[in-house]
Short mmCIF file of C-alpha atoms and ligand atoms in Angstrom, two decimals:
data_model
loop_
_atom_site.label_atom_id
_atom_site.label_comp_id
_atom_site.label_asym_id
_atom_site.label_seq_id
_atom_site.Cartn_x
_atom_site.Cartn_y
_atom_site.Cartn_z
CA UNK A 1 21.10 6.74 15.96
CA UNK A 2 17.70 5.79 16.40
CA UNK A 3 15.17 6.15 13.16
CA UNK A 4 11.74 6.16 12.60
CA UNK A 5 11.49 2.79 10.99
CA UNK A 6 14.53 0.42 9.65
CA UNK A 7 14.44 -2.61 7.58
CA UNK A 8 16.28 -5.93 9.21
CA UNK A 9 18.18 -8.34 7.36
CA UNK A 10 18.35 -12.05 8.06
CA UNK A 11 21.30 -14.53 7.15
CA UNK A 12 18.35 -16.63 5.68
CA UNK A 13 17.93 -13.63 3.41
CA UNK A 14 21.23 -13.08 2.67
CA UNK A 15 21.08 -17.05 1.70
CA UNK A 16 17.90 -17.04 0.05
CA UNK A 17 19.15 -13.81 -2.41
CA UNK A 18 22.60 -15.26 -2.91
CA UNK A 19 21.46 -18.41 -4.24
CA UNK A 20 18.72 -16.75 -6.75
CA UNK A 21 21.17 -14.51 -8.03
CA UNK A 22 23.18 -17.76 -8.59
CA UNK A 23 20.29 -19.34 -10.34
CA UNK A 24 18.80 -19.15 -13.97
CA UNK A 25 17.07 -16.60 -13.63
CA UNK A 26 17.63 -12.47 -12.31
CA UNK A 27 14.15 -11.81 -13.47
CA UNK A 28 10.71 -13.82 -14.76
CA UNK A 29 12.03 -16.61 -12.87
CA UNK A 30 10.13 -19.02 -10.46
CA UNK A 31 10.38 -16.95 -7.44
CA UNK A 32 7.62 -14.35 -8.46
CA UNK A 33 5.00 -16.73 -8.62
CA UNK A 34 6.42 -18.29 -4.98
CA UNK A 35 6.54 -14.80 -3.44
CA UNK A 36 2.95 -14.06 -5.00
CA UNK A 37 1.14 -17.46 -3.83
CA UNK A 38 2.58 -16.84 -0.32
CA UNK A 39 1.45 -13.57 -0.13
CA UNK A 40 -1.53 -14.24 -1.36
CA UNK A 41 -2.12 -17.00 1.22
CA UNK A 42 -0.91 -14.39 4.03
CA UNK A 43 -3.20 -11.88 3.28
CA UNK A 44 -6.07 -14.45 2.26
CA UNK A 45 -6.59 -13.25 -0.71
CA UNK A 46 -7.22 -15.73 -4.05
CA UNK A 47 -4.69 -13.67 -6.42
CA UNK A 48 -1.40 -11.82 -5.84
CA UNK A 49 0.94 -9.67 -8.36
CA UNK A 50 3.95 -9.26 -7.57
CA UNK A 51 5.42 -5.30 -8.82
CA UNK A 52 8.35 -2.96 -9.08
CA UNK A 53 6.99 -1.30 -5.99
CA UNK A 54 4.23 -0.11 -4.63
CA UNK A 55 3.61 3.34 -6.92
CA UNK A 56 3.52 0.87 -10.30
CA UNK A 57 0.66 -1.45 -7.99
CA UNK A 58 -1.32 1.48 -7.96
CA UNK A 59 -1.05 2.71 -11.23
CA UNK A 60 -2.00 -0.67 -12.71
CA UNK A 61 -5.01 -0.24 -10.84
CA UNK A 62 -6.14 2.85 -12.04
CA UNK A 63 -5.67 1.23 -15.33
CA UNK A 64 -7.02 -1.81 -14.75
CA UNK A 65 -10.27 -0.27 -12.99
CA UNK A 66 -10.45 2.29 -16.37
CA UNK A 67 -10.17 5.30 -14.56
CA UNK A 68 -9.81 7.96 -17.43
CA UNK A 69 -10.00 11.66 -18.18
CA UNK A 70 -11.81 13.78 -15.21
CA UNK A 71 -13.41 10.45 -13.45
CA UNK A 72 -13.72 11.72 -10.16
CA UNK A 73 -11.78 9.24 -7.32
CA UNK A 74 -11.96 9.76 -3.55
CA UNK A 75 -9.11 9.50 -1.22
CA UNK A 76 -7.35 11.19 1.58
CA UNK A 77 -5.39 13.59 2.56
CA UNK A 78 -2.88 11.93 5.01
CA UNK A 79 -1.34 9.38 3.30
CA UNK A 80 1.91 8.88 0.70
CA UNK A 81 1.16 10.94 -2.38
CA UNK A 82 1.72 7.92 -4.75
CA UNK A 83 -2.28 6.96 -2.96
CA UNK A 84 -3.95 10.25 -5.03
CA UNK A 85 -0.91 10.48 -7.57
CA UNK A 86 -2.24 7.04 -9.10
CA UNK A 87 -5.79 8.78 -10.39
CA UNK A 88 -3.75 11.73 -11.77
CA UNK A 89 -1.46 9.32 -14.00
CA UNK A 90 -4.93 8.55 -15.80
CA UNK A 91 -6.32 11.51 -16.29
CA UNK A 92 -8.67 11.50 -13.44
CA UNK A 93 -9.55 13.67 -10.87
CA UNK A 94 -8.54 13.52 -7.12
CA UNK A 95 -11.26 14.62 -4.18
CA UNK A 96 -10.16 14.51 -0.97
CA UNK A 97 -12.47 13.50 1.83
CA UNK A 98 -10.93 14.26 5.56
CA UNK A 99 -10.22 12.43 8.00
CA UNK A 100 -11.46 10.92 11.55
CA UNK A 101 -9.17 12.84 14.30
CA UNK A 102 -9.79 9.45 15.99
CA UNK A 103 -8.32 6.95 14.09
CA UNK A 104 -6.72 9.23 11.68
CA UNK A 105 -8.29 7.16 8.91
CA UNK A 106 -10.76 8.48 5.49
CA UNK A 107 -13.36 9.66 7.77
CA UNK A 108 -16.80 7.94 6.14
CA UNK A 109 -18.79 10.84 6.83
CA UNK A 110 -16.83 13.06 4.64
CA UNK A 111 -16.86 10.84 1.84
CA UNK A 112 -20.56 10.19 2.65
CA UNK A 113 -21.22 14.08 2.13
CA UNK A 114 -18.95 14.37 -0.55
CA UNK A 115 -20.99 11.57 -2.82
CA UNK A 116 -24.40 13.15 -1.41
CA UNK A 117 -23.39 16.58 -2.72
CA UNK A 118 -23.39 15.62 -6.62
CA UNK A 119 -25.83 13.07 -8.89
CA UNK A 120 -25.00 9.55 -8.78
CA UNK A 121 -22.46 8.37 -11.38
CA UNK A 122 -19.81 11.77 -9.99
CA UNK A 123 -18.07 9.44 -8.78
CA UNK A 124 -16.01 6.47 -10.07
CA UNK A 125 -14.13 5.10 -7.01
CA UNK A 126 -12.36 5.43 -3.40
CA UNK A 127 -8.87 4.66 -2.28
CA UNK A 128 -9.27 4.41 1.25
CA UNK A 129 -5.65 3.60 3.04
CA UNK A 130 -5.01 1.62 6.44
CA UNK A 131 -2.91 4.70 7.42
CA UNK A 132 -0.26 3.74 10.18
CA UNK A 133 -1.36 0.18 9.55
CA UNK A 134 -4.66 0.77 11.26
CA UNK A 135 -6.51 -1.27 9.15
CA UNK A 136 -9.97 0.72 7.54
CA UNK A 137 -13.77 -0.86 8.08
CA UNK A 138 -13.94 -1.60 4.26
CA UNK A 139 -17.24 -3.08 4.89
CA UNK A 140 -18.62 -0.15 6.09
CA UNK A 141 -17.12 1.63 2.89
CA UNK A 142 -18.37 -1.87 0.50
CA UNK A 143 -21.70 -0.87 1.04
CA UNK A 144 -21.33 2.81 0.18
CA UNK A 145 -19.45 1.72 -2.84
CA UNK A 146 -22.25 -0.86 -3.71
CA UNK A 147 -24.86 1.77 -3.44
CA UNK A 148 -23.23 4.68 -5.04
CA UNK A 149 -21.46 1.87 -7.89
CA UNK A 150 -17.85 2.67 -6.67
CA UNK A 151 -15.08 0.32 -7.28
CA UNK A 152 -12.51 0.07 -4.41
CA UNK A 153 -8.40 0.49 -3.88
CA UNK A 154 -7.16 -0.70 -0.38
CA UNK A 155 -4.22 1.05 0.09
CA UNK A 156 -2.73 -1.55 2.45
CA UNK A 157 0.84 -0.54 1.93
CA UNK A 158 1.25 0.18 5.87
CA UNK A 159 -0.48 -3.00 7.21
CA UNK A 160 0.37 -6.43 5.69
CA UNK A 161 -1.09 -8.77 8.63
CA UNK A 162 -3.69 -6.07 9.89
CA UNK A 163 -7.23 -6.64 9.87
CA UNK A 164 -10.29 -5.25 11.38
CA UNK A 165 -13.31 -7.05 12.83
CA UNK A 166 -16.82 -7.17 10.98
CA UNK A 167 -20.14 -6.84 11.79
CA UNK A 168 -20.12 -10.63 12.25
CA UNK A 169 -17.41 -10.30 14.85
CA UNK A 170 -14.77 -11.84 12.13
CA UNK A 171 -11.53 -10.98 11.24
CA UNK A 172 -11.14 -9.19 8.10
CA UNK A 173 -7.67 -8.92 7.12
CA UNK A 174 -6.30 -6.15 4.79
CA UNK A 175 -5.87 -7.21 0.95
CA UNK A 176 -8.08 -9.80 1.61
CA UNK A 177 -10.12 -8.99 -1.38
CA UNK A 178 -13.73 -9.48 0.44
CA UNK A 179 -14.52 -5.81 -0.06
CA UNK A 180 -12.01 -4.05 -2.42
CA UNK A 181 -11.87 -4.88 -5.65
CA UNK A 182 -7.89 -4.63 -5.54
CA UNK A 183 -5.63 -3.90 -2.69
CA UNK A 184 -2.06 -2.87 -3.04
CA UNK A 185 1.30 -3.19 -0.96
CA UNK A 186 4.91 -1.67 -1.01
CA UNK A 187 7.92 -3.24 0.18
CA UNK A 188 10.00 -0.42 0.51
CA UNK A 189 12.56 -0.74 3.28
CA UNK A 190 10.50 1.11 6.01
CA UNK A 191 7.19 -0.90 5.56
CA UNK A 192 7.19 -4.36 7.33
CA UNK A 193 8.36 -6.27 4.22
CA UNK A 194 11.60 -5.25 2.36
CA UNK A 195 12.59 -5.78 -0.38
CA UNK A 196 14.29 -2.93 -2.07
CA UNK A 197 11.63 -1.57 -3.89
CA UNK A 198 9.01 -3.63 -4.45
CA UNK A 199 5.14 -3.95 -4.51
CA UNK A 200 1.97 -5.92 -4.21
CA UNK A 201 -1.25 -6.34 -5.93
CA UNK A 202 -4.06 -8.69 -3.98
CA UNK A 203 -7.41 -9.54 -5.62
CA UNK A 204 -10.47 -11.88 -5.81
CA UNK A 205 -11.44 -10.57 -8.95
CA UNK A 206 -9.94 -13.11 -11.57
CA UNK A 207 -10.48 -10.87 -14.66
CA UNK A 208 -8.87 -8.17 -12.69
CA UNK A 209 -6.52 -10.72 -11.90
CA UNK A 210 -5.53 -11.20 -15.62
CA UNK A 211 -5.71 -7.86 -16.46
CA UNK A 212 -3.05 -7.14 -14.28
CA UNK A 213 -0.92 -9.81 -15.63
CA UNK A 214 -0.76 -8.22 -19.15
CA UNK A 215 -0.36 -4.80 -17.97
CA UNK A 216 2.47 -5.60 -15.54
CA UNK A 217 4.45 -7.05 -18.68
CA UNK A 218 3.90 -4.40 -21.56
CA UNK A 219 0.55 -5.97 -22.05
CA UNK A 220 1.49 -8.99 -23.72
CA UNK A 221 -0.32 -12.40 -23.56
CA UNK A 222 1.24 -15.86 -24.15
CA UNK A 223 -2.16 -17.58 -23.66
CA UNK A 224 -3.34 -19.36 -26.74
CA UNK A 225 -7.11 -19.02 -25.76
CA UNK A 226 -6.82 -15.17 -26.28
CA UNK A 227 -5.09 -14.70 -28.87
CA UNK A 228 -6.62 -12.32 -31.39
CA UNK A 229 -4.49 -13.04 -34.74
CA UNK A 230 -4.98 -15.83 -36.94
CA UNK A 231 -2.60 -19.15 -36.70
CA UNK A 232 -1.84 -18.54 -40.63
CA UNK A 233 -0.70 -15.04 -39.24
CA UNK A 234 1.34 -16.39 -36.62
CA UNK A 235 3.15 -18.94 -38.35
CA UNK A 236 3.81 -16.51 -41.42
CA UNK A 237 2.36 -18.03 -44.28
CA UNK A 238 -0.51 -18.35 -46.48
CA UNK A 239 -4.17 -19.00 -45.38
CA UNK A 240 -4.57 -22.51 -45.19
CA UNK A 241 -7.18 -22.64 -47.41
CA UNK A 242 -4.76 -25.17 -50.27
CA UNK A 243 -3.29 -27.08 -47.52
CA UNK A 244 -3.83 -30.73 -46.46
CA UNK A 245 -3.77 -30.31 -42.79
CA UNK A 246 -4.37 -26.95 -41.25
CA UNK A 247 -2.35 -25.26 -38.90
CA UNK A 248 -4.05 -26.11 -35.66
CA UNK A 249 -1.47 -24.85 -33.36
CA UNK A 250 0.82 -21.19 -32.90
CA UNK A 251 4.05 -21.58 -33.03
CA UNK A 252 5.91 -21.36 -29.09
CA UNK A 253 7.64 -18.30 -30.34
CA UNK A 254 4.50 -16.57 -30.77
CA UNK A 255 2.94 -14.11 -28.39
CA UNK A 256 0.67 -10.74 -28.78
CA UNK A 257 0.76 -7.39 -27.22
CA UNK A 258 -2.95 -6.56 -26.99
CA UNK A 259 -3.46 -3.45 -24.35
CA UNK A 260 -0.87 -0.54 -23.44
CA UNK A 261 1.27 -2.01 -20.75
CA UNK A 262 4.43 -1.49 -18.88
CA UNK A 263 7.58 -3.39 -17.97
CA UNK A 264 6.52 -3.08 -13.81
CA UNK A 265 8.25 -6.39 -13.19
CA UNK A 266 9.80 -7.25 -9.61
CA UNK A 267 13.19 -9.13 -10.01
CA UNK A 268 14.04 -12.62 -8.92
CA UNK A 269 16.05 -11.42 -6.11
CA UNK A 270 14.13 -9.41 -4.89
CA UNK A 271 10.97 -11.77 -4.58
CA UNK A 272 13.00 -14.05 -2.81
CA UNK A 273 14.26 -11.36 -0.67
CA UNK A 274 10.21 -10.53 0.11
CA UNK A 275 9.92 -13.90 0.21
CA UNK A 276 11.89 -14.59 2.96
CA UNK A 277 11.02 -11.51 5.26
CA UNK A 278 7.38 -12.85 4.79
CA UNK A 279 8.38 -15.93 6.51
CA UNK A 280 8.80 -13.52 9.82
CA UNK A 281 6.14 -10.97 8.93
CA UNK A 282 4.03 -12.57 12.11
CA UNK A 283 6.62 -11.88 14.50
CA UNK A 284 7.55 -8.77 13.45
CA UNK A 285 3.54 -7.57 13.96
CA UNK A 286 4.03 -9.15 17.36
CA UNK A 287 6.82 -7.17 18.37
CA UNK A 288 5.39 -4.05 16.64
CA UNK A 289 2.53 -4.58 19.13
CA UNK A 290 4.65 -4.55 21.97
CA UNK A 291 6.06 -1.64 21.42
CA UNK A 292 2.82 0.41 20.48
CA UNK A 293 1.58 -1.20 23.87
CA UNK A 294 4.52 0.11 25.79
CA UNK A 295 4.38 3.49 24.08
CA UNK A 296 0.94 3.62 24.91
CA UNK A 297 0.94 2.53 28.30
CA UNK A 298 3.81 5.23 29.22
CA UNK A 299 1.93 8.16 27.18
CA UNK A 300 -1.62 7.27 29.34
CA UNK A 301 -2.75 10.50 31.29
CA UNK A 302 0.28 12.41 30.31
CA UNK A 303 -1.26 16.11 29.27
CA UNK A 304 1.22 17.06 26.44
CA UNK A 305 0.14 14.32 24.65
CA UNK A 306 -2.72 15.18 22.59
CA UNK A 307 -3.28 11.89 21.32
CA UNK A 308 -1.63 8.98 20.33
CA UNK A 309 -2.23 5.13 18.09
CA UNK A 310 -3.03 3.55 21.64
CA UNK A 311 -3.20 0.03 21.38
CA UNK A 312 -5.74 -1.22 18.91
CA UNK A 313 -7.10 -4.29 17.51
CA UNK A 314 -5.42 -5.66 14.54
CA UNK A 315 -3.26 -2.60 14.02
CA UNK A 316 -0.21 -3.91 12.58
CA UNK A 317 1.62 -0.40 13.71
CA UNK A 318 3.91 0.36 10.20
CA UNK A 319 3.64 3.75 12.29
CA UNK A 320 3.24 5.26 16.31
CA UNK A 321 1.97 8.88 15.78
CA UNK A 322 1.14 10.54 19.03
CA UNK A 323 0.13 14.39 18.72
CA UNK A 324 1.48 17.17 20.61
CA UNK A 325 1.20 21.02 20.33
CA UNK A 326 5.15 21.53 20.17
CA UNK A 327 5.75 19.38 17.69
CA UNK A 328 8.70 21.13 16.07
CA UNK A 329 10.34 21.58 19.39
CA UNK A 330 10.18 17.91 20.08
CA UNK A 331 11.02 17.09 17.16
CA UNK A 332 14.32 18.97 16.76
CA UNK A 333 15.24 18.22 20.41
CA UNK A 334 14.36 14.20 19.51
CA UNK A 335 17.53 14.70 16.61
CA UNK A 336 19.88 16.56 19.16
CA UNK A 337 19.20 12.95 20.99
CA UNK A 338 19.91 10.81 18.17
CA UNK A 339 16.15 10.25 17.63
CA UNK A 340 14.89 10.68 14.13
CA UNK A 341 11.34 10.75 14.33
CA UNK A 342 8.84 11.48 10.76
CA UNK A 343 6.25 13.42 9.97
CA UNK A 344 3.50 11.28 8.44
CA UNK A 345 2.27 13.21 6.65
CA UNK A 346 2.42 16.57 4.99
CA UNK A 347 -1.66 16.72 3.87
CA UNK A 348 -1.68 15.68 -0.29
CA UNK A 349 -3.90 18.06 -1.10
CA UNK A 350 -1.46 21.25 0.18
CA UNK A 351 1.19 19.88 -1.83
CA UNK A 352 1.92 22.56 -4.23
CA UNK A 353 0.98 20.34 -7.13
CA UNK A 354 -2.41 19.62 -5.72
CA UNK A 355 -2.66 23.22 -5.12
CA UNK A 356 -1.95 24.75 -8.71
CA UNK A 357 -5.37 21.65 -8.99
CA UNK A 358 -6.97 24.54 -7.09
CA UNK A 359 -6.62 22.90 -3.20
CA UNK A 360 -6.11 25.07 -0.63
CA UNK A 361 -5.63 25.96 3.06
CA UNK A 362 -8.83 25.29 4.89
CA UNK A 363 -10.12 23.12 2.78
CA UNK A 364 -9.98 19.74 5.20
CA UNK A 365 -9.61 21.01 8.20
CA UNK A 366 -8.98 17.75 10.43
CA UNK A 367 -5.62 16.36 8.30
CA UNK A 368 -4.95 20.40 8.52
CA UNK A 369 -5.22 20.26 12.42
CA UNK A 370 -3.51 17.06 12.27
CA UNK A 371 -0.46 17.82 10.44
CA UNK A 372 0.25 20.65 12.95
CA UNK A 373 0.68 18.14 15.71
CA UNK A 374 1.49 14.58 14.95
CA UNK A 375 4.75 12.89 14.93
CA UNK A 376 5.81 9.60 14.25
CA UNK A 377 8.39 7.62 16.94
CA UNK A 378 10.18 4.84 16.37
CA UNK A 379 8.49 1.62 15.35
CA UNK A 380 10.20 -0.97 14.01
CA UNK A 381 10.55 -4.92 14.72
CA UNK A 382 14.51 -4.69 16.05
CA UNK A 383 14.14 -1.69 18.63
CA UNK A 384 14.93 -2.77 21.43
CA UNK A 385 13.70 -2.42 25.01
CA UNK A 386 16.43 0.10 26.14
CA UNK A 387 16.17 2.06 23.04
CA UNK A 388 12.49 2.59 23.15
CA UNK A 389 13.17 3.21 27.23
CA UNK A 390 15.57 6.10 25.86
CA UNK A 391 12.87 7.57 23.55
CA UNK A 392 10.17 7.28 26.07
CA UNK A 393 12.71 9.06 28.48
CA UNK A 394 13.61 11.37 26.21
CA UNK A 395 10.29 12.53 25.32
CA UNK A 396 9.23 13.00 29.07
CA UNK A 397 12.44 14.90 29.69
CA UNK A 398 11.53 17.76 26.87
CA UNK A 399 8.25 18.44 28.43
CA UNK A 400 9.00 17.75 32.46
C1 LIG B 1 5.05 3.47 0.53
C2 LIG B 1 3.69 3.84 0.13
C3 LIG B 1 3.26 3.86 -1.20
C4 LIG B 1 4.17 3.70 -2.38
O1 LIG B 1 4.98 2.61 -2.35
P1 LIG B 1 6.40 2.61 -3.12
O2 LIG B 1 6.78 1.17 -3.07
O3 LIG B 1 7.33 3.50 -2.34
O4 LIG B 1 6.16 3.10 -4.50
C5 LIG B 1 1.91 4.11 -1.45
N1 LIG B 1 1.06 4.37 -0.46
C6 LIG B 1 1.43 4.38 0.83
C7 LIG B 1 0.42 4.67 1.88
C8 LIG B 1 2.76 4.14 1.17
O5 LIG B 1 3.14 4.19 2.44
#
């Protein structure tokens, strides 16, 4: 059986786990803070928090950005729901731009005509996503946040090691934190770091940074310097108005919850697990490029392809979606061959939630036209050659 994307695990994983479950500590243990600095240094960003998964890095954004009752967020329509659901857990309101039938990315122009169409301040922010792990031009989308006063979510959860060149001709990688204000990763089995469930907040912001800290841990601080209640308080006795020496210190039991938080804590284990698979991330891009290349190479001038990822600079290919107009029929023959391709994705804004929001048919027509045709092969780090020979075959065979 051949899926659309699979997880591998090492022995080194297996070792690295093992031993942290054997350690101290299951949870709030040293391994968060090794996962997060190593992340942070992969990506190149200056802060990293490590979450519960990728949903909970999201929603901590929201919250950490103040999105609140009916502040108006742009995103799009092909992408995980958990990228609009995140505005809805704070009251907000979801638009939808479209997309570019291109790159299958938040097509700027959309978004452009959507913040052009109502007075400045409409808008509060954009969650553009590196869909397919095609990684967005954020600084085209920095300015039009800097002019319009947006704030900025990269959804990056498909493309850890992707990166897109600037107008300088430089590498900008995704979660970098030069144009978002927060960028966010999942490392659900299928996306190129596993770790169960799991998830990712980058940042250059350091108040964001600290924000996120408290809110990740039911917003509780254990930082002296911000501590709101007095030491007399703390300590649980009278001011110190009658005594000799005043209390100059809290007491190391004492802590304060200050803001509504959550308990969105990754475990031990599971950093170390994320941990680890980081160690290969690079060459598991590499080989993802490979087979995007091959894929691409085999689907060139072929007519019942409609179109397909191609091979792309700094695409770090979480996804291959090629288009075809009978997509159901390939992709029930694909499962009578042991091939279980995806569907990425159903447009957001048709889901019937977004609907009873008052979305409906028609009302983005390029993710509509999309979603008619694409399909998603297999793409993952340990398919190999002959396997992706027997999809490619396989494929050809259904239309020939
Ligand atoms: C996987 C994914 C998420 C959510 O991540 P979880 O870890 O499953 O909560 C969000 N956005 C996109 C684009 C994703 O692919």
């Amino acid at each position: 059986m051949i899926p659309y994307g699979k997880q591998y695990i090492s022995l080194e994983d297996l070792k690295v786990v093992t031993e942290t479950l054997q350690s101290d500590f299951l949870t709030q243990g040293p391994k968060i803070k090794e996962f997060e600095d190593n992340f942070a240094k992969y990506v190149g960003a200056k802060y990293a928090v490590a979450l519960a998964n990728g949903t909970a890095a999201l929603h901590l954004c929201t919250l950490a950005l103040g999105v609140k009752e009916r502040d108006k967020v742009i995103t799009t329509p092909i992408t995980f729901a958990a990228s609009a659901n995140c505005v809805r857990y704070c009251g907000g309101e979801v638009v939808f731009g479209d997309i570019n039938p291109e790159t299958y990315l938040l097509d700027i122009d959309s978004v452009k005509a959507l913040l052009e169409s109502a007075p400045k301040g409409t808008y509060k922010g954009l969650i553009p996503v590196d869909f397919a792990g095609r990684a967005i031009n954020l600084e085209e989308y920095r300015k039009l946040a800097h002019e319009y006063g947006l704030w900025i979510i990269e959804d990056a959860c498909h493309a850890p090691g992707g990166y897109f060149i600037d107008s300088m001709g430089k590498q900008q990688h995704c979660g970098n934190g030069n144009f978002a204000d927060l960028a966010i990763f999942s490392f659900h089995p299928v996306k190129h770091i596993a770790s169960g469930e799991g998830g990712m907040i980058t940042t250059n912001d350091e108040q964001l940074y600290k924000k996120l800290l408290m809110l990740r841990t039911h917003g509780i601080t254990r930082d002296e310097n911000l501590f709101q209640n007095s030491i007399d308080f703390a300590i649980g006795q009278q001011p110190t108005a009658n005594l000799e020496t005043p209390n100059s210190n809290y007491p190391a039991w004492y802590m304060e919850m200050q803001i509504l938080g959550y308990n969105y804590r990754l475990t031990d284990f599971q950093a170390a697990l994320g941990n680890s698979q980081l160690q290969r991330a690079d060459q598991g891009i590499q080989r993802r490029r490979e087979i995007a290349a091959k894929y691409a190479e085999a689907f060139t001038n072929k007519s019942f392809i409609k179109g397909q990822s191609g091979v792309v600079e700094g695409h770090a290919y979480h996804l291959y979606v090629i288009e075809v107009e009978d997509r159901l029929g390939l992709y029930n023959f694909l499962r009578t061959q042991n091939i279980f391709s995806q569907i990425h994705y159903i447009p957001c804004h048709l889901m019937p939630y977004y609907r009873s929001l008052g979305w409906q048919e028609g009302d983005r027509q390029a993710s509509e036209t999309y979603y008619k045709h694409c399909i998603s092969l297999p793409m993952y780090p340990t398919l190999i050659e002959e396997e992706q020979d027997y999809v490619i075959t396989k494929i050809f065979s259904y239309f020939e």
